[in-house]
mmCIF file of C-alpha atoms in Angstrom:
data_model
loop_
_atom_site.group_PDB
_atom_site.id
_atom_site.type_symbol
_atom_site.label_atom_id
_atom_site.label_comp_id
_atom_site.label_asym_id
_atom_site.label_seq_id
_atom_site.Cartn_x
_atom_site.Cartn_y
_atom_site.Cartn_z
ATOM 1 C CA UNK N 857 93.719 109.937 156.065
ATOM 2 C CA UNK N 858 93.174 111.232 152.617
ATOM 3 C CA UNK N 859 94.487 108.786 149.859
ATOM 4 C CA UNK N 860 95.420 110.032 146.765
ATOM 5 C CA UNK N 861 93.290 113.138 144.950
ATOM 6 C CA UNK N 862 90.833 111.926 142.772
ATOM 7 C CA UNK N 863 91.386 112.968 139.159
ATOM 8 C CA UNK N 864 89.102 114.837 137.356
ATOM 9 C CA UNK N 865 86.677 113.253 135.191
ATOM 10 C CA UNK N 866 88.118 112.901 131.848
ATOM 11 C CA UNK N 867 85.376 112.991 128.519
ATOM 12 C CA UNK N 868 85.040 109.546 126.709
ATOM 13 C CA UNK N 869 84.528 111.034 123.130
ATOM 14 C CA UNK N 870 82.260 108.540 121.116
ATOM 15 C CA UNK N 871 81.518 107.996 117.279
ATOM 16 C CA UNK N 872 78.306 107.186 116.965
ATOM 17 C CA UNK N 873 77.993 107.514 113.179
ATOM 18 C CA UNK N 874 80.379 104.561 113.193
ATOM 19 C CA UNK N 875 77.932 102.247 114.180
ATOM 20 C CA UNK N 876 75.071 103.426 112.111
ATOM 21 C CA UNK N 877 77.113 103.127 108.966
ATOM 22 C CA UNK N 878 79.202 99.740 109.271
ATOM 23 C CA UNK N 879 79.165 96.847 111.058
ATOM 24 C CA UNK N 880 82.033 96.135 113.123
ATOM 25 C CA UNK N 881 83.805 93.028 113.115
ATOM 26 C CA UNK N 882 86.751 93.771 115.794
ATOM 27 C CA UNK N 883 87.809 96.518 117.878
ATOM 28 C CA UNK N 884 91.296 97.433 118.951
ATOM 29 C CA UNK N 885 92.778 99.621 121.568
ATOM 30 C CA UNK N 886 95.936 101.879 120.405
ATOM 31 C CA UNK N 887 97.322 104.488 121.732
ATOM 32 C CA UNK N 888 97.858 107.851 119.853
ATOM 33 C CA UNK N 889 100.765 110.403 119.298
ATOM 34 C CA UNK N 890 99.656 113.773 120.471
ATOM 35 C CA UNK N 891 100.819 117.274 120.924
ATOM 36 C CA UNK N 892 100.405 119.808 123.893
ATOM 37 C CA UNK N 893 97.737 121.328 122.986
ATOM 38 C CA UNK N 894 96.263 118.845 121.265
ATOM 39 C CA UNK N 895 95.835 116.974 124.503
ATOM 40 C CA UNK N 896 94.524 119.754 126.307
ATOM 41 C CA UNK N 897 91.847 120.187 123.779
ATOM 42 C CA UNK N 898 91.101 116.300 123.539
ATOM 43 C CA UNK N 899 90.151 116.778 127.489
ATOM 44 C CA UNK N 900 88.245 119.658 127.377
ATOM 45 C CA UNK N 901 85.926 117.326 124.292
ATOM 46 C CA UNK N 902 86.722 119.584 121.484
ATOM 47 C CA UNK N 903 86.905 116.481 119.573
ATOM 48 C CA UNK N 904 85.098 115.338 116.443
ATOM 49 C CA UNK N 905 85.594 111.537 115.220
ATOM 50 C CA UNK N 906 82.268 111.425 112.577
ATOM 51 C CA UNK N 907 84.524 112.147 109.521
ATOM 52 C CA UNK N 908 87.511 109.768 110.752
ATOM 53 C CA UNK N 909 89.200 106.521 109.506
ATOM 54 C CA UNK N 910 93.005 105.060 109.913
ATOM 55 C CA UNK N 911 94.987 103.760 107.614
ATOM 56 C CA UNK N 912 97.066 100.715 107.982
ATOM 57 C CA UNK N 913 100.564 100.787 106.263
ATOM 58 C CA UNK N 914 102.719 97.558 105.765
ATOM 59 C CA UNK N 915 105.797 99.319 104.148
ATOM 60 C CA UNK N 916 107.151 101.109 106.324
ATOM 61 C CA UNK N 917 104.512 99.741 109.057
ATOM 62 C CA UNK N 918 102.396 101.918 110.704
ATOM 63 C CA UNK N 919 98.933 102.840 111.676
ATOM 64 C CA UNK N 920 97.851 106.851 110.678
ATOM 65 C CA UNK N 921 94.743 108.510 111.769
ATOM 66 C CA UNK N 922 93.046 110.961 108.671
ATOM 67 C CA UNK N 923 90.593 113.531 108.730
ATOM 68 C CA UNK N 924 89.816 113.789 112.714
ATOM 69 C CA UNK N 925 89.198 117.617 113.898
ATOM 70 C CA UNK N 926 90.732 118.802 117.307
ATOM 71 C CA UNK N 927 90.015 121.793 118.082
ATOM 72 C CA UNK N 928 92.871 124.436 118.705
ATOM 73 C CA UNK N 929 93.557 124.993 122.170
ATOM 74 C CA UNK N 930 91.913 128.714 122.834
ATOM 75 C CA UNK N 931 93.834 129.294 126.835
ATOM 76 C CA UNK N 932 97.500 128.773 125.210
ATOM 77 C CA UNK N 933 98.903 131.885 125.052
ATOM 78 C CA UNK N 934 99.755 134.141 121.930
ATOM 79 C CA UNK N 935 103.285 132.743 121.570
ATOM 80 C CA UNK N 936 102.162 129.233 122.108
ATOM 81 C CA UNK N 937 102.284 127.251 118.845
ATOM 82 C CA UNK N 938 98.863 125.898 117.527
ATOM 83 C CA UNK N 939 98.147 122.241 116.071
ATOM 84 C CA UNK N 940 96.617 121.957 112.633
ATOM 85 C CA UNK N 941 93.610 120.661 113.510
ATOM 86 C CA UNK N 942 93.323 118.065 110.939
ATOM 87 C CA UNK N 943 96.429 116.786 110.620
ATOM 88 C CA UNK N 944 97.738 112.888 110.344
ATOM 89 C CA UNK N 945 98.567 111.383 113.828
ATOM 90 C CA UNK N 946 100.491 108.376 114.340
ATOM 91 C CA UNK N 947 98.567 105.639 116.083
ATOM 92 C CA UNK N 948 100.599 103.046 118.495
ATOM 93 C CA UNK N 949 100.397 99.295 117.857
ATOM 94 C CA UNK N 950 102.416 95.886 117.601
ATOM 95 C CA UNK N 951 103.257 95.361 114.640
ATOM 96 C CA UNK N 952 101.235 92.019 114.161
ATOM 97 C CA UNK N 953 98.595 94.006 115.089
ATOM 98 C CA UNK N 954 99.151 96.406 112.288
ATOM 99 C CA UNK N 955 100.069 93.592 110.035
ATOM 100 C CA UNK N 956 96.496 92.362 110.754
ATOM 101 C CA UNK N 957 94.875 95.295 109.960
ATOM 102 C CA UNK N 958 96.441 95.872 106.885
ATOM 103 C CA UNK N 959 95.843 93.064 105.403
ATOM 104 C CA UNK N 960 91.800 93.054 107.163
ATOM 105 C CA UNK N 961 91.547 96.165 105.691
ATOM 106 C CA UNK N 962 92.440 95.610 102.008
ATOM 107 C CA UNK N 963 89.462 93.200 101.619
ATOM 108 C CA UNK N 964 87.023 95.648 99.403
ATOM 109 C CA UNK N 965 84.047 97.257 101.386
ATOM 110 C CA UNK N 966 86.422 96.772 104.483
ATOM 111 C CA UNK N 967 87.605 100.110 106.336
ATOM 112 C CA UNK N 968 89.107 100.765 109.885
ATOM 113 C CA UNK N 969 86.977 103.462 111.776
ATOM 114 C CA UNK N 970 87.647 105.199 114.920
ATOM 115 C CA UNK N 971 85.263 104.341 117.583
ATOM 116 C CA UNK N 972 86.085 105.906 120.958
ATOM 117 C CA UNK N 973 88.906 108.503 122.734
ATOM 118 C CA UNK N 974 89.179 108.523 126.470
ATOM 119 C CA UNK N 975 92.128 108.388 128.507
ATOM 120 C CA UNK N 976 93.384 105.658 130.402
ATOM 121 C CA UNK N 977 96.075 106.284 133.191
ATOM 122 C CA UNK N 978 96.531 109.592 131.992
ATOM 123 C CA UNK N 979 97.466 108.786 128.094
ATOM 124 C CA UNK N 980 94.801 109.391 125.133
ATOM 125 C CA UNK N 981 93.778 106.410 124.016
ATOM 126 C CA UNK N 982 91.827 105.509 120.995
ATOM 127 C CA UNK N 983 89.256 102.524 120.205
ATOM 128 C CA UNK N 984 89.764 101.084 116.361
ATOM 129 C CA UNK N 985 87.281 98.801 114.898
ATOM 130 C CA UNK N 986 87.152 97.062 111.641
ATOM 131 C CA UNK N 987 84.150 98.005 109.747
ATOM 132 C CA UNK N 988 82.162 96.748 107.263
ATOM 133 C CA UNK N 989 79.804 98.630 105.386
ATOM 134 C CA UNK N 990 76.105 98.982 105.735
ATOM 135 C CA UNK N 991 73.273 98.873 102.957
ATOM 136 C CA UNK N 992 70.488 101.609 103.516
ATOM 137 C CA UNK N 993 68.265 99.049 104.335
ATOM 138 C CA UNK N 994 70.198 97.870 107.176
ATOM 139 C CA UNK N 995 70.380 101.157 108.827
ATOM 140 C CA UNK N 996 66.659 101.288 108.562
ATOM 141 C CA UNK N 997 66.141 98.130 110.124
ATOM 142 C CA UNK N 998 68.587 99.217 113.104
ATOM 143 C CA UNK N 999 66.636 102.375 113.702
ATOM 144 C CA UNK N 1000 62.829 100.541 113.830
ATOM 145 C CA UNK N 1001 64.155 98.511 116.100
ATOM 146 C CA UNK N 1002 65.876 100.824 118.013
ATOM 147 C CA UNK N 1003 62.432 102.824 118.373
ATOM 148 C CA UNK N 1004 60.193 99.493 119.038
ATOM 149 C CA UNK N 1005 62.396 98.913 122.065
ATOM 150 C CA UNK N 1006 62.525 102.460 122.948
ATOM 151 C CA UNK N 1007 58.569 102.384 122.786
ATOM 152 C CA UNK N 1008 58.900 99.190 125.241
ATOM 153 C CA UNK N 1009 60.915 100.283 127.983
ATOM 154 C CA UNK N 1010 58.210 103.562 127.483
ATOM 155 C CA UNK N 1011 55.187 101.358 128.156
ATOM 156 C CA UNK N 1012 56.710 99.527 130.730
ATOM 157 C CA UNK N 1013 57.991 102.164 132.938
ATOM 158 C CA UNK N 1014 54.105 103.459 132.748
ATOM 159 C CA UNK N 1015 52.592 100.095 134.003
ATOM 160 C CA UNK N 1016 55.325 100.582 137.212
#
């Protein structure tokens, strides 16, 4: 007997600028207020996180996500109504968590970045981390040693 229909594969949208350029301290899963079309477009990975951050309110609490692009959803028809593409969304937390964050995040040179999208039992979530910022020299150090062990696992897979 068949059990239950597999679902299709779902993108898992990551910003990788978001590790080059800080140094993350702690991560956090929230959830995130979407529209139709929104969603649609979020699972077709018409997504772009580079330019993101969140901001953490503590009066009136609440946790807003700035300056992410979705793409508008081309296959809605003409009388469907269109997202703006770069508008605020409302991110879901506890409050303590928020709390947390806000108060994390006030420290100077302290920012909260969004890391990852997927979707988890079919609702968008999103991956928060606090970041800290990088100096130019630390960047450079990550990517020499990202190439030295790139150039290992290269030399070893010859010698197999």
């Amino acid at each position: 007997m068949a059990g239950k229909p597999k679902q299709p594969a779902t993108p898992e949208i990551v910003n990788r600028r978001a590790r080059h350029d800080y140094f993350i301290e702690d991560t956090l899963e929230v959830g995130i207020r979407l529209v139709g079309t929104e969603v649609k477009s979020v699972r077709a990975g018409r997504i772009s996180l580079a330019e993101g951050y969140v901001r953490a309110h503590d009066n009136p609490i609440g946790l807003e996500l700035h300056s992410v692009h979705i793409d508008e959803y081309s296959a809605a028809g003409r009388g469907a109504r269109q997202h703006n593409p770069t508008r605020g969304r409302a991110l879901l937390a506890h409050k303590r968590e928020i709390r947390k964050l806000a108060k994390a995040s006030a420290v100077k040179g302290v920012t909260i970045v969004p890391l990852k999208i997927y979707f988890k039992d079919g609702k968008a979530k999103l991956l928060i981390g606090l970041g800290r910022g990088k100096a130019q020299h630390d960047k450079r150090q990550d990517i020499k040693k990202r190439e030295s062990d790139r150039e290992m696992r290269r030399a070893t897979s010859k010698r197999l």
